[in-house]
Amino acid sequence: MIASNTDHNSVSVLDQVGPNIIHHVSNSDISHPIIHFPKIFGIDFSVTKHVFMLWFVAVIVMVTIVIPVQKYIKSNSKRKSRWVTMIEYIVDLINDFISRPNVGTKWVMVWTPLFLTFFFFILFSNLIGMIPIFDFIGFVDRFVLHTDQDSVINQLLHGGVTATGNFNVTAGLATVTFFAIITAGVREHGFFKHWMNLVPHGLAWPVYIILIPIEIMGLFVKPFALTMRLAANMTGGHIALLALLSLMAIIGEMFHSATAGIGVAIVSVPLSAAISGLEIIVCLVQAYVFTLLTAVFVGMAINVHH
C-alpha cells in the first residue's frame, strides 16, 4: 500500500515536472502572443516569445557593437575605448582565423561581415538565454505588481528565453548559409560552372549516376546539420539544468519530506551552478562553430579542390 502511494505521487510529480521543463525551453504558444497581429492569407503573424527575443537581441547587437564602432570611426580619434578594443580583437580573430583561410584574400572583405553578423547575433542570443530575465519579472509580478493574467508582463512569461534553442530560428540562420554557399560559388565560377563543380570531373559516366544525387543531398545536409547542432546544444543544456533543479521537488514529494528535498538540493544546486558555467562556454563555442562551418562551406564553394 505504501509502495503504491509512493508510485502514484512520483508519477504525479513527474507529470508536472515534464511540462514545466518543456514550457521553459520552448516558444510561447500562439494563443499567448506578446503582440497580436491579424492573420494574412491564413497565417498568424502575431509576435511570440522567441520573435520578441530576436528583435531584442538585434537591438542589443546594434547598441553594443554597431553603434560604438560607427561612433569610433566617425570620431577619427586614435584613442579606443576598452569595449571598442575588445570588439576589434574579435573582428581580427574572425577575419584572420576564420574568414581569410577559408574564402581567400580576394573575397575576405565580402564575406567577413556575414560571418561577424552570425557570430555576434548567435553569441548574444545564447548568452541572453542564460540570464533569468523573465523569471525575475514573473517573481516581481507575483509578489509586487499583481498584474492581470492577460497583461503584457504575463504574456512574456510563456515560453523560453533562448531563441537559438528554437529549430525555426536556427533553420532561418542555416538558410542564409545555404544561399550564401550558392551565391559565393556563382560569383566566383559563374552559374553553370558552380553547379558543375559539385562533382569531380573526368570520372566514368556511371559514377555520376550515384555521385550527383549524393552531392545534391549534401547541399541540404550542411544547413540541416547547422540547424540541429545549434538548437540541440542550446536546448539540451537548459533541460539538464531544469532536470537537476526539479530533483528537489521530485525527491521531496516521493518521500513526503522537505528535509529530503533539501538534502538533494545540497547536491543538485552546486551541479547546476557547474553546468551553468559550462553552458557559458558552450554559448561561445556554438557561436564560433556555426560561424566557422559557414565560412568552411562558403570557402568550399569558392575554392573548389576535387
mmCIF file of C-alpha atoms in Angstrom:
data_model
loop_
_atom_site.group_PDB
_atom_site.id
_atom_site.type_symbol
_atom_site.label_atom_id
_atom_site.label_comp_id
_atom_site.label_asym_id
_atom_site.label_seq_id
_atom_site.Cartn_x
_atom_site.Cartn_y
_atom_site.Cartn_z
ATOM 1 C CA MET A 1 0.000 0.000 0.000
ATOM 2 C CA ILE A 2 2.814 2.391 0.857
ATOM 3 C CA ALA A 3 4.618 1.453 -2.336
ATOM 4 C CA SER A 4 1.542 2.108 -4.458
ATOM 5 C CA ASN A 5 1.046 5.540 -2.865
ATOM 6 C CA THR A 6 4.675 6.385 -3.485
ATOM 7 C CA ASP A 7 4.390 5.326 -7.137
ATOM 8 C CA HIS A 8 1.232 7.410 -7.551
ATOM 9 C CA ASN A 9 2.824 10.503 -6.022
ATOM 10 C CA SER A 10 6.037 10.176 -8.026
ATOM 11 C CA VAL A 11 4.086 9.834 -11.278
ATOM 12 C CA SER A 12 2.013 12.911 -10.476
ATOM 13 C CA VAL A 13 5.141 14.948 -9.787
ATOM 14 C CA LEU A 14 6.760 13.763 -12.991
ATOM 15 C CA ASP A 15 3.626 14.745 -14.874
ATOM 16 C CA GLN A 16 4.114 18.281 -13.586
ATOM 17 C CA VAL A 17 7.898 18.441 -13.998
ATOM 18 C CA GLY A 18 7.936 17.363 -17.653
ATOM 19 C CA PRO A 19 5.546 20.041 -18.991
ATOM 20 C CA ASN A 20 7.236 22.637 -16.775
ATOM 21 C CA ILE A 21 10.644 21.900 -18.344
ATOM 22 C CA ILE A 22 9.198 21.980 -21.860
ATOM 23 C CA HIS A 23 7.446 25.252 -21.017
ATOM 24 C CA HIS A 24 10.769 26.847 -20.070
ATOM 25 C CA VAL A 25 12.659 25.819 -23.220
ATOM 26 C CA SER A 26 10.011 26.036 -25.960
ATOM 27 C CA ASN A 27 8.499 29.012 -27.715
ATOM 28 C CA SER A 28 5.331 30.587 -26.341
ATOM 29 C CA ASP A 29 2.152 29.154 -27.793
ATOM 30 C CA ILE A 30 0.428 31.196 -30.488
ATOM 31 C CA SER A 31 -2.532 31.501 -28.084
ATOM 32 C CA HIS A 32 -0.283 33.596 -25.784
ATOM 33 C CA PRO A 33 1.407 36.060 -28.181
ATOM 34 C CA ILE A 34 3.050 39.190 -26.865
ATOM 35 C CA ILE A 35 1.662 41.285 -29.709
ATOM 36 C CA HIS A 36 -1.449 40.318 -31.663
ATOM 37 C CA PHE A 37 -1.446 40.795 -35.437
ATOM 38 C CA PRO A 38 -4.296 39.894 -37.808
ATOM 39 C CA LYS A 39 -3.909 36.824 -39.986
ATOM 40 C CA ILE A 40 -2.673 37.373 -43.528
ATOM 41 C CA PHE A 41 -3.598 34.649 -46.043
ATOM 42 C CA GLY A 42 -4.439 32.415 -43.072
ATOM 43 C CA ILE A 43 -1.003 32.881 -41.460
ATOM 44 C CA ASP A 44 -0.836 34.275 -37.925
ATOM 45 C CA PHE A 45 1.941 36.880 -37.721
ATOM 46 C CA SER A 46 1.483 37.548 -34.005
ATOM 47 C CA VAL A 47 4.725 38.102 -32.090
ATOM 48 C CA THR A 48 5.634 35.162 -29.856
ATOM 49 C CA LYS A 49 8.325 34.995 -27.179
ATOM 50 C CA HIS A 50 11.151 33.928 -29.479
ATOM 51 C CA VAL A 51 10.241 36.504 -32.127
ATOM 52 C CA PHE A 52 10.391 39.148 -29.422
ATOM 53 C CA MET A 53 13.788 37.818 -28.304
ATOM 54 C CA LEU A 54 15.096 38.007 -31.876
ATOM 55 C CA TRP A 55 14.129 41.683 -32.004
ATOM 56 C CA PHE A 56 15.598 42.243 -28.558
ATOM 57 C CA VAL A 57 18.927 40.618 -29.482
ATOM 58 C CA ALA A 58 19.055 42.625 -32.732
ATOM 59 C CA VAL A 59 18.698 45.833 -30.713
ATOM 60 C CA ILE A 60 21.362 44.694 -28.235
ATOM 61 C CA VAL A 61 23.809 43.927 -31.058
ATOM 62 C CA MET A 62 23.071 47.297 -32.623
ATOM 63 C CA VAL A 63 23.620 49.191 -29.367
ATOM 64 C CA THR A 64 26.686 47.279 -28.148
ATOM 65 C CA ILE A 65 28.504 46.516 -31.412
ATOM 66 C CA VAL A 66 27.377 48.571 -34.401
ATOM 67 C CA ILE A 67 26.875 51.979 -32.794
ATOM 68 C CA PRO A 68 30.151 52.035 -30.778
ATOM 69 C CA VAL A 69 32.156 51.025 -33.867
ATOM 70 C CA GLN A 70 30.464 53.608 -36.088
ATOM 71 C CA LYS A 71 30.927 56.264 -33.429
ATOM 72 C CA TYR A 72 34.650 55.451 -33.203
ATOM 73 C CA ILE A 73 35.080 55.521 -36.991
ATOM 74 C CA LYS A 74 33.305 58.880 -37.346
ATOM 75 C CA SER A 75 35.256 60.439 -34.470
ATOM 76 C CA ASN A 76 38.611 59.973 -36.274
ATOM 77 C CA SER A 77 40.158 59.508 -32.855
ATOM 78 C CA LYS A 78 43.220 57.353 -32.291
ATOM 79 C CA ARG A 79 42.141 56.523 -28.749
ATOM 80 C CA LYS A 80 39.949 53.460 -28.421
ATOM 81 C CA SER A 81 37.776 52.555 -25.508
ATOM 82 C CA ARG A 82 38.292 49.148 -23.940
ATOM 83 C CA TRP A 83 34.995 47.989 -25.412
ATOM 84 C CA VAL A 84 35.944 49.001 -28.971
ATOM 85 C CA THR A 85 39.361 47.400 -28.485
ATOM 86 C CA MET A 86 37.736 44.111 -27.465
ATOM 87 C CA ILE A 87 35.421 44.256 -30.493
ATOM 88 C CA GLU A 88 38.469 44.851 -32.679
ATOM 89 C CA TYR A 89 40.165 41.751 -31.262
ATOM 90 C CA ILE A 90 37.097 39.655 -32.091
ATOM 91 C CA VAL A 91 36.883 41.108 -35.600
ATOM 92 C CA ASP A 92 40.558 40.330 -36.173
ATOM 93 C CA LEU A 93 40.012 36.796 -34.864
ATOM 94 C CA ILE A 94 37.116 36.137 -37.251
ATOM 95 C CA ASN A 95 38.931 37.809 -40.128
ATOM 96 C CA ASP A 96 42.351 36.181 -39.691
ATOM 97 C CA PHE A 97 41.459 32.701 -38.421
ATOM 98 C CA ILE A 98 38.035 32.009 -39.954
ATOM 99 C CA SER A 99 37.325 34.178 -42.975
ATOM 100 C CA ARG A 100 40.659 34.610 -44.767
ATOM 101 C CA PRO A 101 41.862 30.956 -44.527
ATOM 102 C CA ASN A 102 38.562 29.703 -45.973
ATOM 103 C CA VAL A 103 37.330 32.231 -48.553
ATOM 104 C CA GLY A 104 40.722 33.644 -49.505
ATOM 105 C CA THR A 105 42.088 37.172 -49.691
ATOM 106 C CA LYS A 106 40.006 38.054 -52.755
ATOM 107 C CA TRP A 107 36.671 37.561 -51.009
ATOM 108 C CA VAL A 108 37.578 38.224 -47.387
ATOM 109 C CA MET A 109 36.033 41.715 -47.313
ATOM 110 C CA VAL A 110 32.865 40.426 -48.973
ATOM 111 C CA TRP A 111 32.068 37.571 -46.608
ATOM 112 C CA THR A 112 33.599 38.648 -43.301
ATOM 113 C CA PRO A 113 30.629 40.961 -42.475
ATOM 114 C CA LEU A 114 28.270 37.991 -42.796
ATOM 115 C CA PHE A 115 30.461 35.827 -40.546
ATOM 116 C CA LEU A 116 30.693 38.615 -37.947
ATOM 117 C CA THR A 117 26.923 39.074 -38.013
ATOM 118 C CA PHE A 118 26.405 35.359 -37.398
ATOM 119 C CA PHE A 119 28.935 35.291 -34.580
ATOM 120 C CA PHE A 120 27.679 38.302 -32.623
ATOM 121 C CA PHE A 121 23.991 37.555 -33.150
ATOM 122 C CA ILE A 122 24.252 33.897 -32.093
ATOM 123 C CA LEU A 123 26.578 34.706 -29.192
ATOM 124 C CA PHE A 124 24.254 37.357 -27.752
ATOM 125 C CA SER A 125 21.192 35.132 -28.286
ATOM 126 C CA ASN A 126 22.900 32.273 -26.456
ATOM 127 C CA LEU A 127 24.161 34.383 -23.553
ATOM 128 C CA ILE A 128 20.889 36.239 -23.011
ATOM 129 C CA GLY A 129 19.206 32.841 -22.777
ATOM 130 C CA MET A 130 21.356 32.155 -19.707
ATOM 131 C CA ILE A 131 20.021 35.215 -17.859
ATOM 132 C CA PRO A 132 16.735 34.574 -15.969
ATOM 133 C CA ILE A 133 15.265 37.920 -17.031
ATOM 134 C CA PHE A 134 11.665 36.841 -17.325
ATOM 135 C CA ASP A 135 11.799 34.585 -14.280
ATOM 136 C CA PHE A 136 12.731 37.661 -12.243
ATOM 137 C CA ILE A 137 9.928 39.637 -13.910
ATOM 138 C CA GLY A 138 7.499 36.846 -13.024
ATOM 139 C CA PHE A 139 8.726 36.859 -9.419
ATOM 140 C CA VAL A 140 8.200 40.631 -9.156
ATOM 141 C CA ASP A 141 4.807 40.393 -10.807
ATOM 142 C CA ARG A 142 3.611 37.653 -8.470
ATOM 143 C CA PHE A 143 4.628 39.336 -5.220
ATOM 144 C CA VAL A 144 4.583 43.048 -6.090
ATOM 145 C CA LEU A 145 2.755 44.075 -9.266
ATOM 146 C CA HIS A 146 -0.094 41.509 -9.318
ATOM 147 C CA THR A 147 -0.987 42.290 -12.949
ATOM 148 C CA ASP A 148 -3.871 40.712 -14.835
ATOM 149 C CA GLN A 149 -3.420 37.296 -16.452
ATOM 150 C CA ASP A 150 -3.770 38.816 -19.933
ATOM 151 C CA SER A 151 -1.279 41.633 -19.300
ATOM 152 C CA VAL A 152 1.859 42.069 -21.426
ATOM 153 C CA ILE A 153 4.013 41.023 -18.451
ATOM 154 C CA ASN A 154 2.175 37.723 -18.084
ATOM 155 C CA GLN A 155 2.406 37.055 -21.808
ATOM 156 C CA LEU A 156 6.188 37.430 -21.520
ATOM 157 C CA LEU A 157 6.287 34.568 -19.008
ATOM 158 C CA HIS A 158 5.133 31.990 -21.553
ATOM 159 C CA GLY A 159 7.922 30.093 -23.303
ATOM 160 C CA GLY A 160 11.695 30.063 -23.104
ATOM 161 C CA VAL A 161 14.182 32.884 -23.497
ATOM 162 C CA THR A 162 16.801 31.263 -25.751
ATOM 163 C CA ALA A 163 15.735 31.976 -29.329
ATOM 164 C CA THR A 164 18.606 29.872 -30.703
ATOM 165 C CA GLY A 165 17.044 26.877 -28.956
ATOM 166 C CA ASN A 166 14.193 27.147 -31.460
ATOM 167 C CA PHE A 167 14.721 24.981 -34.548
ATOM 168 C CA ASN A 168 12.827 27.515 -36.681
ATOM 169 C CA VAL A 169 15.331 30.223 -35.732
ATOM 170 C CA THR A 170 18.407 28.084 -36.378
ATOM 171 C CA ALA A 171 16.848 26.872 -39.639
ATOM 172 C CA GLY A 172 16.458 30.505 -40.688
ATOM 173 C CA LEU A 173 20.132 31.166 -39.952
ATOM 174 C CA ALA A 174 21.151 27.993 -41.784
ATOM 175 C CA THR A 175 19.020 29.024 -44.778
ATOM 176 C CA VAL A 176 21.104 32.190 -45.044
ATOM 177 C CA THR A 177 24.186 29.961 -45.079
ATOM 178 C CA PHE A 178 22.620 27.777 -47.781
ATOM 179 C CA PHE A 179 22.071 30.699 -50.145
ATOM 180 C CA ALA A 180 25.452 32.203 -49.219
ATOM 181 C CA ILE A 181 27.120 28.984 -50.411
ATOM 182 C CA ILE A 182 25.332 29.151 -53.753
ATOM 183 C CA THR A 183 25.963 32.882 -54.148
ATOM 184 C CA ALA A 184 29.666 32.524 -53.369
ATOM 185 C CA GLY A 185 30.104 29.720 -55.898
ATOM 186 C CA VAL A 186 28.165 31.505 -58.623
ATOM 187 C CA ARG A 187 30.067 34.776 -58.128
ATOM 188 C CA GLU A 188 33.428 33.028 -58.303
ATOM 189 C CA HIS A 189 32.823 30.485 -61.083
ATOM 190 C CA GLY A 190 29.629 31.521 -62.846
ATOM 191 C CA PHE A 191 26.206 29.881 -62.627
ATOM 192 C CA PHE A 192 26.759 26.778 -64.753
ATOM 193 C CA LYS A 193 30.365 26.210 -63.668
ATOM 194 C CA HIS A 194 29.330 26.350 -59.986
ATOM 195 C CA TRP A 195 26.832 23.530 -60.377
ATOM 196 C CA MET A 196 29.290 21.521 -62.489
ATOM 197 C CA ASN A 197 31.834 21.863 -59.667
ATOM 198 C CA LEU A 198 29.607 19.859 -57.341
ATOM 199 C CA VAL A 199 31.139 16.649 -58.674
ATOM 200 C CA PRO A 200 34.710 15.802 -59.788
ATOM 201 C CA HIS A 201 35.466 15.904 -63.484
ATOM 202 C CA GLY A 202 36.827 13.123 -65.649
ATOM 203 C CA LEU A 203 35.091 10.170 -63.985
ATOM 204 C CA ALA A 204 33.296 7.344 -65.776
ATOM 205 C CA TRP A 205 29.690 8.331 -66.515
ATOM 206 C CA PRO A 206 28.074 5.549 -64.417
ATOM 207 C CA VAL A 207 29.743 7.028 -61.344
ATOM 208 C CA TYR A 208 27.828 10.285 -61.821
ATOM 209 C CA ILE A 209 24.513 8.441 -61.511
ATOM 210 C CA ILE A 210 25.377 7.793 -57.868
ATOM 211 C CA LEU A 211 27.562 10.826 -57.178
ATOM 212 C CA ILE A 212 25.249 13.611 -58.386
ATOM 213 C CA PRO A 213 22.310 12.703 -56.063
ATOM 214 C CA ILE A 214 24.741 12.364 -53.139
ATOM 215 C CA GLU A 215 26.215 15.816 -53.788
ATOM 216 C CA ILE A 216 22.754 17.363 -54.136
ATOM 217 C CA MET A 217 21.745 15.786 -50.827
ATOM 218 C CA GLY A 218 24.949 17.183 -49.347
ATOM 219 C CA LEU A 219 23.785 20.703 -50.212
ATOM 220 C CA PHE A 220 20.833 20.276 -47.867
ATOM 221 C CA VAL A 221 22.666 18.225 -45.240
ATOM 222 C CA LYS A 222 25.023 21.133 -44.493
ATOM 223 C CA PRO A 223 22.321 23.621 -43.383
ATOM 224 C CA PHE A 224 20.414 20.796 -41.676
ATOM 225 C CA ALA A 225 23.485 19.950 -39.591
ATOM 226 C CA LEU A 226 23.913 23.619 -38.650
ATOM 227 C CA THR A 227 20.240 23.798 -37.659
ATOM 228 C CA MET A 228 20.276 20.720 -35.454
ATOM 229 C CA ARG A 229 23.670 21.320 -33.820
ATOM 230 C CA LEU A 230 22.950 24.842 -32.565
ATOM 231 C CA ALA A 231 19.358 24.280 -31.447
ATOM 232 C CA ALA A 232 20.055 20.914 -29.801
ATOM 233 C CA ASN A 233 23.062 22.192 -27.851
ATOM 234 C CA MET A 234 21.235 25.270 -26.554
ATOM 235 C CA THR A 235 18.107 23.295 -25.632
ATOM 236 C CA GLY A 236 19.956 20.360 -24.069
ATOM 237 C CA GLY A 237 21.848 22.475 -21.558
ATOM 238 C CA HIS A 238 18.709 24.174 -20.282
ATOM 239 C CA ILE A 239 16.878 20.858 -19.978
ATOM 240 C CA ALA A 240 19.764 19.417 -17.956
ATOM 241 C CA LEU A 241 19.693 22.419 -15.588
ATOM 242 C CA LEU A 242 15.936 22.264 -15.093
ATOM 243 C CA ALA A 243 16.013 18.489 -14.600
ATOM 244 C CA LEU A 244 18.638 18.772 -11.851
ATOM 245 C CA LEU A 245 16.742 21.524 -10.057
ATOM 246 C CA SER A 246 13.492 19.555 -10.376
ATOM 247 C CA LEU A 247 15.031 16.678 -8.408
ATOM 248 C CA MET A 248 14.407 18.647 -5.205
ATOM 249 C CA ALA A 249 10.648 18.666 -5.779
ATOM 250 C CA ILE A 250 10.558 15.081 -7.046
ATOM 251 C CA ILE A 251 12.511 13.567 -4.138
ATOM 252 C CA GLY A 252 10.724 15.731 -1.586
ATOM 253 C CA GLU A 253 7.343 14.610 -2.883
ATOM 254 C CA MET A 254 8.325 10.956 -3.150
ATOM 255 C CA PHE A 255 9.455 10.783 0.494
ATOM 256 C CA HIS A 256 6.870 13.301 1.764
ATOM 257 C CA SER A 257 9.728 15.190 3.390
ATOM 258 C CA ALA A 258 11.065 18.694 2.891
ATOM 259 C CA THR A 259 14.302 17.503 4.502
ATOM 260 C CA ALA A 260 14.833 15.013 1.668
ATOM 261 C CA GLY A 261 14.333 17.775 -0.880
ATOM 262 C CA ILE A 262 16.831 19.999 0.925
ATOM 263 C CA GLY A 263 19.302 17.116 1.074
ATOM 264 C CA VAL A 264 19.065 16.685 -2.699
ATOM 265 C CA ALA A 265 19.493 20.452 -3.114
ATOM 266 C CA ILE A 266 22.918 20.207 -1.477
ATOM 267 C CA VAL A 267 23.991 18.147 -4.491
ATOM 268 C CA SER A 268 21.785 19.415 -7.320
ATOM 269 C CA VAL A 269 22.331 23.157 -6.806
ATOM 270 C CA PRO A 270 26.180 23.005 -6.987
ATOM 271 C CA LEU A 271 25.885 20.702 -10.002
ATOM 272 C CA SER A 272 23.504 23.174 -11.650
ATOM 273 C CA ALA A 273 25.947 26.005 -10.971
ATOM 274 C CA ALA A 274 28.734 23.971 -12.564
ATOM 275 C CA ILE A 275 26.597 23.188 -15.603
ATOM 276 C CA SER A 276 25.695 26.882 -15.872
ATOM 277 C CA GLY A 277 29.392 27.719 -16.024
ATOM 278 C CA LEU A 278 29.852 25.068 -18.686
ATOM 279 C CA GLU A 279 26.872 26.462 -20.599
ATOM 280 C CA ILE A 280 28.531 29.872 -20.819
ATOM 281 C CA ILE A 281 31.466 28.201 -22.567
ATOM 282 C CA VAL A 282 29.031 26.285 -24.799
ATOM 283 C CA CYS A 283 27.369 29.589 -25.783
ATOM 284 C CA LEU A 284 30.691 30.910 -27.041
ATOM 285 C CA VAL A 285 31.737 27.647 -28.682
ATOM 286 C CA GLN A 286 28.449 27.225 -30.561
ATOM 287 C CA ALA A 287 28.608 30.765 -31.942
ATOM 288 C CA TYR A 288 32.182 30.093 -33.050
ATOM 289 C CA VAL A 289 31.367 26.681 -34.558
ATOM 290 C CA PHE A 290 28.364 27.965 -36.531
ATOM 291 C CA THR A 291 30.468 30.837 -37.906
ATOM 292 C CA LEU A 292 33.415 28.567 -38.684
ATOM 293 C CA LEU A 293 31.321 25.964 -40.506
ATOM 294 C CA THR A 294 29.563 28.663 -42.518
ATOM 295 C CA ALA A 295 32.972 30.018 -43.563
ATOM 296 C CA VAL A 296 34.168 26.498 -44.427
ATOM 297 C CA PHE A 297 31.091 25.774 -46.586
ATOM 298 C CA VAL A 298 31.331 29.126 -48.377
ATOM 299 C CA GLY A 299 35.065 28.583 -48.872
ATOM 300 C CA MET A 300 34.428 25.138 -50.366
ATOM 301 C CA ALA A 301 32.153 26.717 -52.972
ATOM 302 C CA ILE A 302 34.798 29.336 -53.827
ATOM 303 C CA ASN A 303 37.936 27.201 -53.699
ATOM 304 C CA VAL A 304 36.959 24.008 -55.454
ATOM 305 C CA HIS A 305 39.501 21.206 -54.982
ATOM 306 C CA HIS A 306 38.436 17.830 -56.359
#
